Short mmCIF file of C-alpha atoms and ligand atoms in Angstrom, two decimals:
data_model
loop_
_atom_site.label_atom_id
_atom_site.label_comp_id
_atom_site.label_asym_id
_atom_site.label_seq_id
_atom_site.Cartn_x
_atom_site.Cartn_y
_atom_site.Cartn_z
CA UNK S 22 29.32 -28.43 -13.39
CA UNK S 23 26.71 -25.68 -13.47
CA UNK S 24 27.00 -22.58 -11.28
CA UNK S 25 24.48 -22.36 -8.44
CA UNK S 26 21.38 -20.40 -9.49
CA UNK S 27 20.98 -17.32 -7.27
CA UNK S 28 17.69 -17.13 -5.35
CA UNK S 29 15.52 -14.46 -7.00
CA UNK S 30 15.08 -11.30 -4.93
CA UNK S 31 11.64 -10.99 -3.33
CA UNK S 32 10.27 -7.46 -3.88
CA UNK S 33 9.23 -5.68 -0.69
CA UNK S 34 7.81 -2.32 0.32
CA UNK S 35 6.59 -0.44 3.39
CA UNK S 36 3.64 1.73 4.39
CA UNK S 37 4.17 4.85 6.53
CA UNK S 38 1.80 7.52 7.80
CA UNK S 39 2.37 11.29 8.06
CA UNK S 40 3.79 12.48 11.41
CA UNK S 41 1.59 14.28 13.90
CA UNK S 42 4.25 16.54 15.51
CA UNK S 43 7.68 18.09 14.92
CA UNK S 44 9.43 15.48 17.08
CA UNK S 45 7.75 12.59 15.28
CA UNK S 46 8.78 14.19 11.96
CA UNK S 47 12.45 13.86 12.92
CA UNK S 48 11.93 10.26 13.99
CA UNK S 49 10.10 9.48 10.75
CA UNK S 50 12.95 10.91 8.66
CA UNK S 51 15.32 8.53 10.42
CA UNK S 52 12.90 5.64 9.81
CA UNK S 53 12.68 6.56 6.12
CA UNK S 54 16.50 6.53 5.85
CA UNK S 55 16.74 3.13 7.59
CA UNK S 56 13.97 1.58 5.50
CA UNK S 57 15.40 3.05 2.29
CA UNK S 58 18.82 1.56 3.10
CA UNK S 59 17.23 -1.91 2.93
CA UNK S 60 16.35 -1.28 -0.74
CA UNK S 61 12.54 -1.49 -0.90
CA UNK S 62 10.66 -1.17 -4.20
CA UNK S 63 8.60 1.72 -2.83
CA UNK S 64 7.59 3.54 0.35
CA UNK S 65 3.91 4.39 0.55
CA UNK S 66 2.42 7.20 2.64
CA UNK S 67 -1.19 7.13 3.84
CA UNK S 68 -3.65 9.97 3.29
CA UNK S 69 -6.30 10.97 5.81
CA UNK S 70 -9.81 10.66 4.37
CA UNK S 71 -11.30 14.06 3.63
CA UNK S 72 -7.81 15.51 3.16
CA UNK S 73 -7.05 15.64 6.88
CA UNK S 74 -3.35 14.85 6.36
CA UNK S 75 -2.91 15.99 2.74
CA UNK S 76 -0.12 18.54 3.21
CA UNK S 77 1.77 16.36 5.67
CA UNK S 78 1.52 13.30 3.39
CA UNK S 79 3.01 15.29 0.53
CA UNK S 80 5.85 16.55 2.75
CA UNK S 81 6.82 12.97 3.62
CA UNK S 82 6.61 11.92 -0.05
CA UNK S 83 8.85 14.88 -0.99
CA UNK S 84 11.33 13.89 1.72
CA UNK S 85 11.48 10.34 0.33
CA UNK S 86 11.96 11.65 -3.20
CA UNK S 87 14.67 14.14 -2.28
CA UNK S 88 16.65 12.12 0.28
CA UNK S 89 16.46 8.51 -0.94
CA UNK S 90 16.53 6.51 -4.19
CA UNK S 91 13.25 4.82 -3.34
CA UNK S 92 10.01 5.35 -5.28
CA UNK S 93 7.49 7.33 -3.18
CA UNK S 94 3.90 6.09 -3.51
CA UNK S 95 1.06 8.41 -2.49
CA UNK S 96 -2.22 7.10 -1.07
CA UNK S 97 -5.07 9.32 -2.24
CA UNK S 98 -8.69 9.13 -1.12
CA UNK S 99 -11.71 10.53 -2.92
CA UNK S 100 -14.38 10.60 -0.22
CA UNK S 101 -15.94 14.03 0.15
CA UNK S 102 -14.14 15.58 -2.83
CA UNK S 103 -15.63 17.30 -5.83
CA UNK S 104 -14.16 16.34 -9.25
CA UNK S 105 -12.46 19.73 -9.45
CA UNK S 106 -10.90 19.48 -5.97
CA UNK S 107 -9.71 15.93 -6.60
CA UNK S 108 -8.18 16.94 -9.94
CA UNK S 109 -6.36 19.87 -8.31
CA UNK S 110 -5.02 17.58 -5.60
CA UNK S 111 -3.78 15.01 -8.14
CA UNK S 112 -2.07 17.78 -10.13
CA UNK S 113 -0.32 18.97 -6.96
CA UNK S 114 1.09 15.49 -6.33
CA UNK S 115 2.16 15.07 -9.99
CA UNK S 116 3.82 18.51 -9.89
CA UNK S 117 5.81 17.33 -6.86
CA UNK S 118 7.16 14.49 -9.02
CA UNK S 119 4.99 11.74 -7.54
CA UNK S 120 4.16 9.13 -10.18
CA UNK S 121 2.93 6.22 -8.07
CA UNK S 122 -0.45 6.25 -6.37
CA UNK S 123 -2.73 4.05 -4.32
CA UNK S 124 -6.23 5.19 -5.33
CA UNK S 125 -8.74 4.71 -2.52
CA UNK S 126 -12.31 5.56 -1.85
CA UNK S 127 -11.60 6.30 1.81
CA UNK S 128 -14.18 6.07 4.56
CA UNK S 129 -16.74 8.75 5.44
CA UNK S 130 -16.31 10.10 8.99
CA UNK S 131 -18.14 8.04 11.63
CA UNK S 132 -21.84 8.73 11.58
CA UNK S 133 -21.82 10.13 8.04
CA UNK S 134 -22.57 7.95 5.06
CA UNK S 135 -23.22 8.07 1.33
CA UNK S 136 -24.26 11.76 1.06
CA UNK S 137 -20.74 12.60 2.22
CA UNK S 138 -19.15 10.74 -0.70
CA UNK S 139 -18.84 13.78 -2.97
CA UNK S 140 -18.56 13.54 -6.76
CA UNK S 141 -16.39 10.43 -6.79
CA UNK S 142 -18.14 7.37 -5.45
CA UNK S 143 -15.51 4.69 -5.82
CA UNK S 144 -11.81 4.07 -6.08
CA UNK S 145 -12.29 3.03 -9.73
CA UNK S 146 -13.44 6.57 -10.55
CA UNK S 147 -10.37 8.00 -8.83
CA UNK S 148 -8.12 5.68 -10.89
CA UNK S 149 -9.67 7.11 -14.07
CA UNK S 150 -9.31 10.66 -12.82
CA UNK S 151 -5.59 10.23 -12.01
CA UNK S 152 -5.07 8.87 -15.53
CA UNK S 153 -6.99 11.74 -17.10
CA UNK S 154 -5.29 14.48 -15.06
CA UNK S 155 -1.91 13.09 -16.00
CA UNK S 156 -2.77 12.88 -19.70
CA UNK S 157 -4.07 16.48 -19.74
CA UNK S 158 -1.09 17.77 -17.81
CA UNK S 159 1.51 16.30 -20.14
CA UNK S 160 0.71 17.35 -23.69
CA UNK S 161 1.45 15.01 -26.59
CA UNK S 162 4.96 15.75 -27.86
CA UNK S 163 7.00 14.50 -30.80
CA UNK S 164 10.74 14.33 -31.30
CA UNK S 165 12.59 14.01 -34.63
CA UNK S 166 14.09 10.65 -35.64
CA UNK S 167 17.79 11.21 -36.45
CA UNK S 168 18.62 10.26 -40.07
CA UNK S 169 14.99 10.23 -41.22
CA UNK S 170 14.00 13.76 -42.25
CA UNK S 171 10.36 14.51 -41.57
CA UNK S 172 9.88 11.43 -39.37
CA UNK S 173 8.83 11.92 -35.75
CA UNK S 174 8.31 9.68 -32.78
CA UNK S 175 6.09 10.26 -29.75
CA UNK S 176 8.22 11.45 -26.84
CA UNK S 177 8.49 8.93 -24.03
CA UNK S 178 6.68 9.79 -20.87
CA UNK S 179 6.33 7.69 -17.81
CA UNK S 180 2.71 6.97 -17.02
CA UNK S 181 1.66 7.02 -13.39
CA UNK S 182 1.33 3.60 -11.81
CA UNK S 183 -1.93 3.31 -9.95
CA UNK S 184 -2.40 0.69 -7.27
CA UNK S 185 -5.75 -0.03 -5.60
CA UNK S 186 -6.91 -1.78 -2.44
CA UNK S 187 -8.07 -5.40 -2.33
CA UNK S 188 -9.83 -7.22 0.50
CA UNK S 189 -9.02 -10.94 0.86
CA UNK S 190 -11.61 -11.38 3.63
CA UNK S 191 -14.12 -8.95 2.18
CA UNK S 192 -14.61 -5.26 2.80
CA UNK S 193 -16.64 -4.74 6.01
CA UNK S 194 -19.44 -3.26 3.93
CA UNK S 195 -19.53 -5.86 1.17
CA UNK S 196 -22.93 -7.42 0.89
CA UNK S 197 -21.97 -10.61 -0.97
CA UNK S 198 -18.81 -12.64 -1.30
CA UNK S 199 -18.13 -11.77 -4.94
CA UNK S 200 -18.50 -8.02 -4.45
CA UNK S 201 -14.84 -7.54 -3.58
CA UNK S 202 -13.71 -9.44 -6.68
CA UNK S 203 -16.15 -7.41 -8.81
CA UNK S 204 -14.81 -4.18 -7.25
CA UNK S 205 -11.25 -5.26 -8.06
CA UNK S 206 -12.22 -6.12 -11.64
CA UNK S 207 -13.81 -2.66 -11.98
CA UNK S 208 -10.64 -1.01 -10.67
CA UNK S 209 -8.51 -3.03 -13.09
CA UNK S 210 -10.81 -2.04 -15.98
CA UNK S 211 -10.45 1.60 -14.90
CA UNK S 212 -6.67 1.36 -15.34
CA UNK S 213 -5.24 0.12 -12.04
CA UNK S 214 -1.81 -1.43 -12.51
CA UNK S 215 -1.57 -3.38 -9.23
CA UNK S 216 -3.40 -4.05 -5.97
CA UNK S 217 -2.33 -4.06 -2.32
CA UNK S 218 -4.36 -6.10 0.14
CA UNK S 219 -5.83 -5.26 3.47
CA UNK S 220 -4.01 -7.08 6.27
CA UNK S 221 -4.98 -10.71 6.88
CA UNK S 222 -3.91 -13.27 9.47
CA UNK S 223 -3.67 -16.55 7.55
CA UNK S 224 -1.83 -17.13 4.29
CA UNK S 225 -4.73 -19.10 2.83
CA UNK S 226 -6.94 -15.97 3.11
CA UNK S 227 -4.64 -14.26 0.61
CA UNK S 228 -3.87 -17.28 -1.56
CA UNK S 229 -7.52 -18.30 -1.99
CA UNK S 230 -8.52 -14.71 -2.74
CA UNK S 231 -5.87 -14.46 -5.46
CA UNK S 232 -7.05 -17.76 -6.93
CA UNK S 233 -10.65 -16.51 -7.04
CA UNK S 234 -9.57 -13.15 -8.48
CA UNK S 235 -7.52 -14.84 -11.23
CA UNK S 236 -10.44 -17.15 -12.09
CA UNK S 237 -12.65 -14.06 -12.42
CA UNK S 238 -10.21 -12.32 -14.79
CA UNK S 239 -8.05 -10.16 -12.50
CA UNK S 240 -4.56 -10.10 -14.04
CA UNK S 241 -2.80 -7.27 -12.19
CA UNK S 242 -0.27 -8.18 -9.46
CA UNK S 243 -1.88 -8.48 -6.02
CA UNK S 244 0.62 -7.57 -3.32
CA UNK S 245 -0.10 -9.02 0.15
CA UNK S 246 -0.27 -6.41 2.94
CA UNK S 247 1.29 -7.80 6.13
CA UNK S 248 1.10 -6.17 9.53
CA UNK S 249 3.26 -7.29 12.47
CA UNK S 250 0.90 -7.33 15.47
CA UNK S 251 3.11 -6.89 18.52
CA UNK S 252 0.58 -6.18 21.28
CA UNK S 253 -3.03 -6.98 22.24
CA UNK S 254 -3.78 -3.23 22.01
CA UNK S 255 -2.65 -3.07 18.39
CA UNK S 256 -4.61 -6.24 17.62
CA UNK S 257 -7.82 -4.77 19.09
CA UNK S 258 -7.31 -1.52 17.17
CA UNK S 259 -6.77 -3.17 13.77
CA UNK S 260 -9.73 -5.50 14.24
CA UNK S 261 -11.89 -2.46 14.97
CA UNK S 262 -10.60 -0.58 11.91
CA UNK S 263 -10.66 -3.44 9.40
CA UNK S 264 -13.52 -5.65 10.58
CA UNK S 265 -11.23 -8.71 10.31
CA UNK S 266 -12.08 -11.76 12.45
CA UNK S 267 -10.08 -12.24 15.66
CA UNK S 268 -7.20 -14.69 15.03
CA UNK S 269 -7.58 -16.79 18.21
CA UNK S 270 -4.13 -18.36 18.29
CA UNK S 271 -2.33 -15.00 17.94
CA UNK S 272 -4.70 -13.25 20.34
CA UNK S 273 -4.14 -15.85 23.08
CA UNK S 274 -0.36 -15.92 22.56
CA UNK S 275 -0.14 -12.12 22.91
CA UNK S 276 -2.48 -12.10 25.90
CA UNK S 277 -0.60 -14.71 27.97
CA UNK S 278 2.93 -13.47 27.17
CA UNK S 279 4.03 -11.32 30.15
CA UNK S 280 6.82 -9.20 28.57
CA UNK S 281 6.75 -6.59 25.76
CA UNK S 282 9.87 -8.21 24.26
CA UNK S 283 8.11 -11.58 24.19
CA UNK S 284 5.01 -10.07 22.57
CA UNK S 285 7.20 -8.34 20.01
CA UNK S 286 8.83 -11.67 19.16
CA UNK S 287 5.43 -13.36 18.79
CA UNK S 288 4.20 -10.64 16.40
CA UNK S 289 7.39 -10.71 14.35
CA UNK S 290 7.35 -14.51 14.06
CA UNK S 291 3.70 -14.53 13.00
CA UNK S 292 4.29 -11.88 10.31
CA UNK S 293 7.50 -13.57 9.09
CA UNK S 294 5.70 -16.90 8.73
CA UNK S 295 2.88 -15.21 6.81
CA UNK S 296 5.43 -13.52 4.51
CA UNK S 297 7.23 -16.82 3.84
CA UNK S 298 4.01 -18.68 3.16
CA UNK S 299 2.55 -16.14 0.73
CA UNK S 300 5.85 -15.83 -1.14
CA UNK S 301 6.08 -19.63 -1.37
CA UNK S 302 2.47 -19.59 -2.61
CA UNK S 303 3.39 -17.23 -5.47
CA UNK S 304 2.90 -13.69 -4.09
CA UNK S 305 4.73 -11.11 -6.23
CA UNK S 306 6.35 -9.56 -3.12
CA UNK S 307 5.39 -8.39 0.36
CA UNK S 308 4.13 -5.02 1.56
CA UNK S 309 4.62 -4.33 5.26
CA UNK S 310 2.67 -1.92 7.42
CA UNK S 311 5.58 -0.30 9.24
CA UNK S 312 3.80 1.92 11.83
CA UNK S 313 6.60 4.46 11.28
CA UNK S 314 9.20 2.19 12.89
CA UNK S 315 11.93 0.44 10.99
CA UNK S 316 13.20 -2.19 13.41
CA UNK S 317 10.13 -4.46 13.56
CA UNK S 318 9.45 -4.68 9.81
CA UNK S 319 13.13 -5.16 8.94
CA UNK S 320 13.33 -8.00 11.49
CA UNK S 321 10.22 -9.57 9.93
CA UNK S 322 11.86 -9.51 6.50
CA UNK S 323 15.08 -10.92 7.91
CA UNK S 324 13.23 -13.78 9.66
CA UNK S 325 11.21 -14.44 6.51
CA UNK S 326 14.47 -14.80 4.57
CA UNK S 327 13.60 -11.85 2.33
CA UNK S 328 16.45 -9.66 3.64
CA UNK S 329 19.94 -10.88 4.47
CA UNK S 330 20.74 -10.28 8.15
CA UNK S 331 23.70 -8.07 7.20
CA UNK S 332 21.34 -5.45 5.71
CA UNK S 333 19.68 -4.90 9.09
CA UNK S 334 20.06 -2.18 11.77
P1 FAD Z 25 -13.77 0.84 -3.36
O1 FAD Z 25 -12.90 0.09 -4.25
O2 FAD Z 25 -14.55 1.92 -3.97
O3 FAD Z 25 -14.68 -0.18 -2.59
C1 FAD Z 25 -14.07 -1.22 -1.87
C2 FAD Z 25 -14.99 -2.30 -1.39
O4 FAD Z 25 -15.96 -1.74 -0.55
C3 FAD Z 25 -15.66 -3.02 -2.46
O5 FAD Z 25 -15.11 -4.29 -2.40
C4 FAD Z 25 -17.09 -3.01 -2.10
O6 FAD Z 25 -17.41 -4.35 -1.94
C5 FAD Z 25 -17.17 -2.35 -0.76
N1 FAD Z 25 -18.04 -1.23 -0.58
C6 FAD Z 25 -17.65 0.05 -0.61
N2 FAD Z 25 -18.69 0.84 -0.35
C7 FAD Z 25 -19.72 0.05 -0.15
C8 FAD Z 25 -21.05 0.30 0.17
N3 FAD Z 25 -21.54 1.52 0.31
N4 FAD Z 25 -21.87 -0.73 0.32
C9 FAD Z 25 -21.39 -1.95 0.18
N5 FAD Z 25 -20.14 -2.24 -0.12
C10 FAD Z 25 -19.31 -1.24 -0.29
N6 FAD Z 25 -8.10 4.85 3.91
C11 FAD Z 25 -7.72 6.14 4.06
O7 FAD Z 25 -8.53 6.98 4.40
N7 FAD Z 25 -6.41 6.53 3.82
C12 FAD Z 25 -5.45 5.66 3.44
O8 FAD Z 25 -4.30 6.04 3.22
C13 FAD Z 25 -5.82 4.27 3.28
N8 FAD Z 25 -4.91 3.35 2.89
C14 FAD Z 25 -5.30 2.05 2.67
C15 FAD Z 25 -4.37 1.13 2.19
C16 FAD Z 25 -4.75 -0.19 1.93
C17 FAD Z 25 -3.73 -1.16 1.40
C18 FAD Z 25 -6.09 -0.60 2.17
C19 FAD Z 25 -6.50 -2.03 1.92
C20 FAD Z 25 -7.03 0.31 2.66
C21 FAD Z 25 -6.67 1.65 2.90
N9 FAD Z 25 -7.58 2.60 3.37
C22 FAD Z 25 -7.19 3.90 3.54
C23 FAD Z 25 -8.97 2.21 3.70
C24 FAD Z 25 -9.96 2.36 2.51
O9 FAD Z 25 -10.07 3.72 2.15
C25 FAD Z 25 -11.32 1.81 2.98
O10 FAD Z 25 -11.22 0.44 3.19
C26 FAD Z 25 -12.52 2.15 2.10
O11 FAD Z 25 -13.70 1.79 2.80
C27 FAD Z 25 -12.57 1.38 0.80
O12 FAD Z 25 -11.71 1.91 -0.08
P2 FAD Z 25 -11.51 1.27 -1.55
O13 FAD Z 25 -10.53 2.11 -2.23
O14 FAD Z 25 -11.23 -0.16 -1.47
O15 FAD Z 25 -12.99 1.52 -2.16
#
């Protein structure tokens, strides 16, 4: 009789944003501890375009590094930066021991457009710059091979992993339907090691996008970004920010539900179903937008069967 094969663990991770006040810093530290206790593969921290949250993002990343065993992943944006300023910024993050990045173009402030872009015009260029800064910062070193006089081997060094953004339903400014696949191919060619998607509301959005990307030659893992939408206000806000199409069924369910608890349940169920469907469809894991709160995203993972209930709360 053969032993039962254990179900493989589904990798998961969370996105956080830097706190805006001292009291929210305390609350975020508690959230980081709770999320870390669930054993995610990484915790990512957003970065305000134009450097608006730079110092605070780095503080959160340092906290994760010093107080948990979880890999901190830094979002970095290039909009508005000169090459020199971007290189200095990257060096600062590497010096703080950060070796995982999400390289983003970022968005110009409302009303400003291309002239604001600075020296770096795309995320692909930022990927290359992170690679270059790291290579220049860590000089080539050799170590002797014991027992073989005169022989030397190149000293191991961990290369930075560089994720990039992907847009299953198209970036709001894409002008044709293949542009997002082409952009992802360019980022992969520049050295990106994985991609994280913009939120989406139907599993087929993600699964069809991955199929198209694979057919076009994208080989890096594409991690689905899942956001629990627990109120009509949050739904309106994310639609405004991402340009996604209104998901009618979810919108109506949230609108007619009279209690916050009920709306929370609807959002959690929707996100858990999405997570289950994309994992069943072959996703390499799930990345949850946590909104700096642990309870909702951990419940989503529990309902999706990714986390055992005992790990919660
Ligand atoms: P690129 O790869 O350079 O371009 C992305 C897409 O935009 C391409 O598919 C291309 O089709 C299209 N595109 C870009 N510019 C144009 C143009 N001028 N005309 C036509 N098409 C164009 N932003 C932040 O500021 N901070 C964050 O921390 C942050 N985190 C994010 C995390 C994730 C997972 C995602 C998906 C997005 C995040 N963003 C963040 C938003 C991101 O910066 C914007 O969506 C930005 O507009 C595109 O960034 P990119 O890295 O994908 O750019």
